Coordinates of C-alpha atoms and ligand atoms in Angstrom, one line a residue:
M71 CA -22.4 72.1 156.6
K72 CA -21.1 75.6 155.7
N73 CA -18.4 77.3 157.7
L74 CA -20.8 79.8 159.4
S75 CA -24.0 77.7 159.6
N76 CA -26.0 78.6 162.7
K77 CA -23.8 81.7 163.2
T78 CA -24.9 85.4 163.2
A79 CA -22.8 88.2 161.9
L80 CA -23.3 92.0 162.1
V81 CA -21.5 94.1 159.4
T82 CA -21.6 97.9 159.9
G83 CA -21.8 100.2 157.0
A84 CA -22.9 97.5 154.6
S85 CA -25.3 99.2 152.2
R86 CA -22.5 99.5 149.6
G87 CA -18.9 98.8 148.8
I88 CA -16.7 96.5 150.9
G89 CA -19.3 96.1 153.7
A90 CA -22.0 94.9 151.2
A91 CA -19.6 92.4 149.8
I92 CA -18.7 91.1 153.2
A93 CA -22.3 90.8 154.2
K94 CA -23.1 88.8 151.1
R95 CA -20.0 86.6 151.5
L96 CA -20.7 85.8 155.1
A97 CA -24.3 84.9 154.2
R98 CA -23.0 82.6 151.5
E99 CA -20.9 80.9 154.2
G100 CA -24.2 80.2 156.0
A101 CA -24.4 83.1 158.5
N102 CA -27.5 85.1 159.4
V103 CA -26.5 88.6 158.6
A104 CA -27.5 92.0 160.0
I105 CA -26.2 95.1 158.3
T106 CA -26.2 98.8 159.3
Y107 CA -26.5 101.8 157.1
N108 CA -26.7 105.5 157.5
S109 CA -27.8 107.4 154.4
S110 CA -28.6 104.6 151.9
P111 CA -31.8 102.7 153.0
D112 CA -32.6 101.6 149.5
R113 CA -29.2 100.1 148.9
A114 CA -29.3 98.4 152.3
E115 CA -32.6 96.9 151.5
A116 CA -31.2 95.7 148.1
V117 CA -28.4 93.9 150.0
V118 CA -31.0 92.2 152.3
K119 CA -33.1 91.2 149.3
E120 CA -30.1 89.7 147.5
I121 CA -29.1 87.6 150.5
E122 CA -32.7 86.4 151.0
A123 CA -33.0 85.6 147.3
A124 CA -30.0 83.3 147.7
G125 CA -31.7 81.5 150.6
G126 CA -30.1 83.4 153.5
K127 CA -31.5 85.5 156.3
A128 CA -30.7 89.2 156.7
I129 CA -31.9 92.4 158.2
A130 CA -30.9 96.1 157.7
I131 CA -30.7 98.4 160.7
K132 CA -30.3 102.2 160.4
A133 CA -27.4 103.2 162.7
D134 CA -25.3 106.2 162.2
S135 CA -21.8 105.1 163.4
S136 CA -21.1 108.7 164.6
D137 CA -23.6 107.9 167.4
P138 CA -22.2 105.2 169.7
N139 CA -25.7 104.5 171.2
A140 CA -27.0 103.7 167.7
V141 CA -24.1 101.3 167.1
K142 CA -24.7 99.6 170.5
A143 CA -28.4 99.3 169.8
A144 CA -27.6 97.7 166.4
V145 CA -25.5 95.1 168.2
D146 CA -28.2 94.3 170.7
K147 CA -30.9 94.2 168.0
T148 CA -28.9 91.7 165.9
A149 CA -28.5 89.4 168.9
E150 CA -32.2 89.7 169.8
T151 CA -33.4 89.1 166.2
F152 CA -31.2 86.0 165.5
G153 CA -30.8 84.7 169.0
G154 CA -27.1 85.5 169.4
L155 CA -24.0 87.1 167.8
H156 CA -20.9 85.3 166.7
V157 CA -19.1 87.7 164.4
L158 CA -18.9 91.5 164.5
V159 CA -17.4 93.3 161.4
N160 CA -16.6 96.9 162.1
N161 CA -16.5 98.2 158.5
A162 CA -18.3 101.6 158.4
G163 CA -15.8 104.3 157.6
I164 CA -15.3 107.7 156.0
A165 CA -12.4 109.2 154.3
M166 CA -11.9 113.0 153.6
L167 CA -8.6 113.5 151.9
K168 CA -7.4 117.1 152.3
S169 CA -4.4 118.9 153.6
V170 CA -3.9 119.2 157.3
E171 CA -4.1 123.0 156.8
D172 CA -7.7 122.7 155.5
F173 CA -9.0 120.1 157.9
T174 CA -11.7 121.5 160.3
L175 CA -12.0 120.3 163.9
E176 CA -15.6 119.1 163.0
D177 CA -14.2 116.9 160.2
F178 CA -11.5 115.6 162.5
D179 CA -14.1 114.7 165.1
L180 CA -16.3 113.0 162.5
H181 CA -13.4 110.8 161.5
T182 CA -12.6 109.8 165.0
S183 CA -16.2 109.1 165.9
V184 CA -17.0 107.0 162.8
N185 CA -13.6 105.4 162.2
I186 CA -12.5 104.8 165.8
R187 CA -15.2 105.4 168.5
A188 CA -17.8 103.3 166.7
V189 CA -15.4 100.4 166.6
F190 CA -14.8 100.7 170.3
A191 CA -18.5 101.1 171.1
G192 CA -19.6 98.3 168.8
S193 CA -17.0 95.9 170.0
Q194 CA -17.7 96.7 173.7
A195 CA -21.4 96.1 173.2
A196 CA -20.7 92.8 171.3
I197 CA -18.6 91.3 174.2
K198 CA -21.6 90.2 176.2
H199 CA -23.1 88.4 173.3
L200 CA -20.0 86.7 171.8
P201 CA -19.4 83.1 172.8
R202 CA -16.0 81.4 172.9
G203 CA -14.9 81.3 169.3
G204 CA -16.5 84.7 168.7
R205 CA -14.8 87.1 166.2
I206 CA -14.3 90.8 166.1
I207 CA -13.0 91.9 162.7
T208 CA -12.3 95.6 161.8
I209 CA -11.6 97.1 158.4
G210 CA -8.6 99.3 158.7
S211 CA -6.5 100.6 155.7
C212 CA -3.1 100.1 154.2
M213 CA -2.8 103.8 155.1
A214 CA -2.5 102.9 158.8
E215 CA 1.2 102.3 158.1
R216 CA 2.0 104.0 154.9
V217 CA 0.8 107.5 153.8
A218 CA 2.1 107.5 150.2
G219 CA 0.9 111.0 149.3
P220 CA -0.6 114.2 150.7
G221 CA -4.1 114.7 152.2
G222 CA -4.4 111.5 154.2
S223 CA -3.2 112.6 157.7
V224 CA -6.5 112.4 159.6
Y225 CA -7.8 109.3 157.8
A226 CA -4.4 107.5 158.3
M227 CA -4.4 108.5 162.0
S228 CA -7.9 107.1 162.4
K229 CA -6.8 103.8 160.9
S230 CA -3.5 103.6 162.8
A231 CA -5.5 104.0 166.0
L232 CA -7.2 100.7 165.2
I233 CA -3.9 98.8 165.4
G234 CA -3.5 99.6 169.1
L235 CA -7.2 99.1 169.8
T236 CA -7.2 95.7 168.1
K237 CA -4.0 94.5 169.9
G238 CA -5.3 95.7 173.2
M239 CA -8.7 94.1 172.8
A240 CA -7.1 90.9 171.6
R241 CA -5.2 90.8 175.0
D242 CA -8.4 91.6 176.9
L243 CA -10.6 89.1 175.1
G244 CA -8.2 86.3 174.5
P245 CA -9.1 84.6 177.9
K246 CA -12.7 84.5 176.7
G247 CA -11.7 82.7 173.5
I248 CA -12.7 85.7 171.3
T249 CA -10.3 86.8 168.5
V250 CA -9.9 90.4 167.4
N251 CA -8.3 91.2 164.1
L252 CA -7.8 93.9 161.5
V253 CA -8.0 93.7 157.7
H254 CA -6.2 96.5 155.9
P255 CA -7.5 96.9 152.3
G256 CA -5.4 98.7 149.8
P257 CA -7.0 100.6 146.9
T258 CA -10.4 98.9 146.4
D259 CA -13.0 99.7 143.8
T260 CA -15.9 101.4 145.6
D261 CA -17.8 104.7 145.7
M262 CA -15.1 105.8 148.2
N263 CA -12.2 105.0 145.8
P264 CA -13.4 104.2 142.3
A265 CA -10.9 102.3 140.1
D266 CA -11.4 104.9 137.4
G267 CA -11.3 107.9 139.7
V268 CA -8.8 110.7 139.8
G269 CA -5.7 109.3 141.4
A270 CA -6.5 105.7 140.7
D271 CA -3.6 105.2 138.3
W272 CA -1.3 106.9 140.8
Q273 CA -2.5 104.4 143.4
R274 CA -1.8 101.5 141.0
S275 CA 1.7 102.8 140.4
M276 CA 2.4 102.6 144.2
N277 CA 1.8 98.9 144.6
A278 CA 3.7 95.8 143.7
L279 CA 0.9 94.2 141.6
G280 CA 0.1 97.5 139.8
S281 CA -3.6 96.7 140.4
F282 CA -6.8 97.9 142.1
G283 CA -8.4 95.4 144.5
S284 CA -12.0 94.3 144.4
V285 CA -14.5 94.2 147.3
E286 CA -14.6 90.4 147.0
D287 CA -10.8 90.3 147.8
V288 CA -11.5 92.0 151.1
A289 CA -14.6 89.9 151.8
A290 CA -12.6 86.7 151.3
M291 CA -10.1 87.6 154.0
V292 CA -13.0 88.6 156.4
A293 CA -14.7 85.2 155.6
F294 CA -11.4 83.4 156.5
L295 CA -11.0 85.3 159.8
A296 CA -14.7 84.7 160.6
G297 CA -14.4 81.0 160.0
P298 CA -13.2 78.0 161.9
E299 CA -9.6 77.9 160.5
S300 CA -8.5 81.3 162.0
G301 CA -8.9 80.4 165.6
N302 CA -5.2 80.8 166.3
I303 CA -5.0 84.3 164.8
T304 CA -5.6 87.4 167.1
G305 CA -4.3 90.9 167.4
A306 CA -3.2 90.7 163.7
G307 CA -3.4 93.1 160.8
M308 CA -3.9 91.4 157.4
L309 CA -3.0 93.4 154.4
V310 CA -5.1 92.9 151.3
D311 CA -3.5 95.7 149.4
S312 CA -2.0 94.6 146.0
G313 CA 1.4 94.9 147.8
N314 CA 1.0 98.6 148.6
N315 CA 3.0 98.3 151.8
V316 CA 5.9 96.2 150.7
Ligands
NAP429 P1 -17.9 103.4 150.7 O1 -18.0 102.9 149.3 O2 -17.9 104.9 150.9 O3 -19.1 102.8 151.6 C1 -19.1 103.2 152.9 C2 -20.2 102.4 153.7 O4 -20.1 102.8 155.0 C3 -21.6 102.6 153.2 O5 -22.3 101.4 153.3 C4 -22.1 103.7 154.1 O6 -23.5 103.6 154.4 C5 -21.3 103.3 155.4 N1 -21.2 104.5 156.3 C6 -20.5 105.6 156.0 N2 -20.7 106.5 157.1 C7 -21.5 105.8 158.0 C8 -22.0 106.2 159.2 N3 -21.8 107.4 159.8 N4 -22.8 105.3 159.8 C9 -23.1 104.1 159.3 N5 -22.6 103.7 158.1 C10 -21.8 104.6 157.4 O7 -16.6 102.9 151.4 P2 -15.8 101.5 151.2 O8 -14.7 101.8 150.2 O9 -16.7 100.4 151.0 O10 -15.1 101.5 152.6 C11 -15.4 100.5 153.6 C12 -14.3 100.4 154.7 O11 -13.1 100.1 154.0 C13 -14.0 101.8 155.3 O12 -13.7 101.6 156.7 C14 -12.8 102.3 154.6 O13 -12.1 103.2 155.4 C15 -12.1 101.0 154.3 N6 -11.1 101.1 153.2 C16 -11.5 101.3 151.9 C17 -10.6 101.4 150.9 C18 -10.9 101.6 149.5 O14 -10.0 101.9 148.7 N7 -12.2 101.6 149.1 C19 -9.2 101.2 151.2 C20 -8.8 101.0 152.5 C21 -9.8 100.9 153.5 P3 -24.5 104.7 153.8 O15 -24.4 104.8 152.4 O16 -25.9 104.1 154.2 O17 -24.3 106.0 154.6

């Protein structure tokens, strides 16, 4: 019996990067997996095919996280398709790094809608489906607590907001036996932050291990939080960041 046999997970923004790795890892743990995507239908379908080829069950749902109704509909569609929902992973996120002087209000609003409001809307929609033992796991960032260089003000703010939201939801949902946690990746090799990109060596120089993380590192932490051994952990923020914040 695998850790997540007979369980269903929804991972937002899982056509690529960290979300795709989480979806594949949760499927390997035995979960039926739904993923959302916005602009990469082919890559989302490839994730589904890979899970199915390994013997798992998966679906891809188009849901722009800047639209709270689309996120809510994705939650309900997941529960309807697989007959329930046990794990919600709020992963979809955007990061525009530029000086506060250059940030437009439109870009500010996009960050708050995708990185914060979608987490609220998806989590709220999930509550009616989640049983005791249900899990809400959100992907934050090491930048929630440490902004090591210029250009990160709005992105960092959006991730800091998730700390309060997570702690508050943990209090609200504790009596229902639902845990709510954050995972804070450090520099992780994806399209958003390539390990060979401009600034990658600078990021390595900022952390204790001098390394860049992999998407599998983050997926492993999510798998632990989604699994049966994490039931006494809620309202927590878990750093998977090469020691960026030490
Ligand atoms: P990525 O490589 O840019 O991938 C982003 C994923 O999110 C894609 O699957 C994308 O789907 C989806 N997405 C973006 N905007 C969306 C929207 N409006 N609606 C629905 N889906 C949307 O990013 P990543 O590095 O994997 O980041 C994943 C999470 O980790 C984010 O929350 C990010 O803030 C966080 N994080 C990343 C790092 C890092 O160094 N990589 C560090 C700390 C935290 P489509 O392609 O279909 O649009």
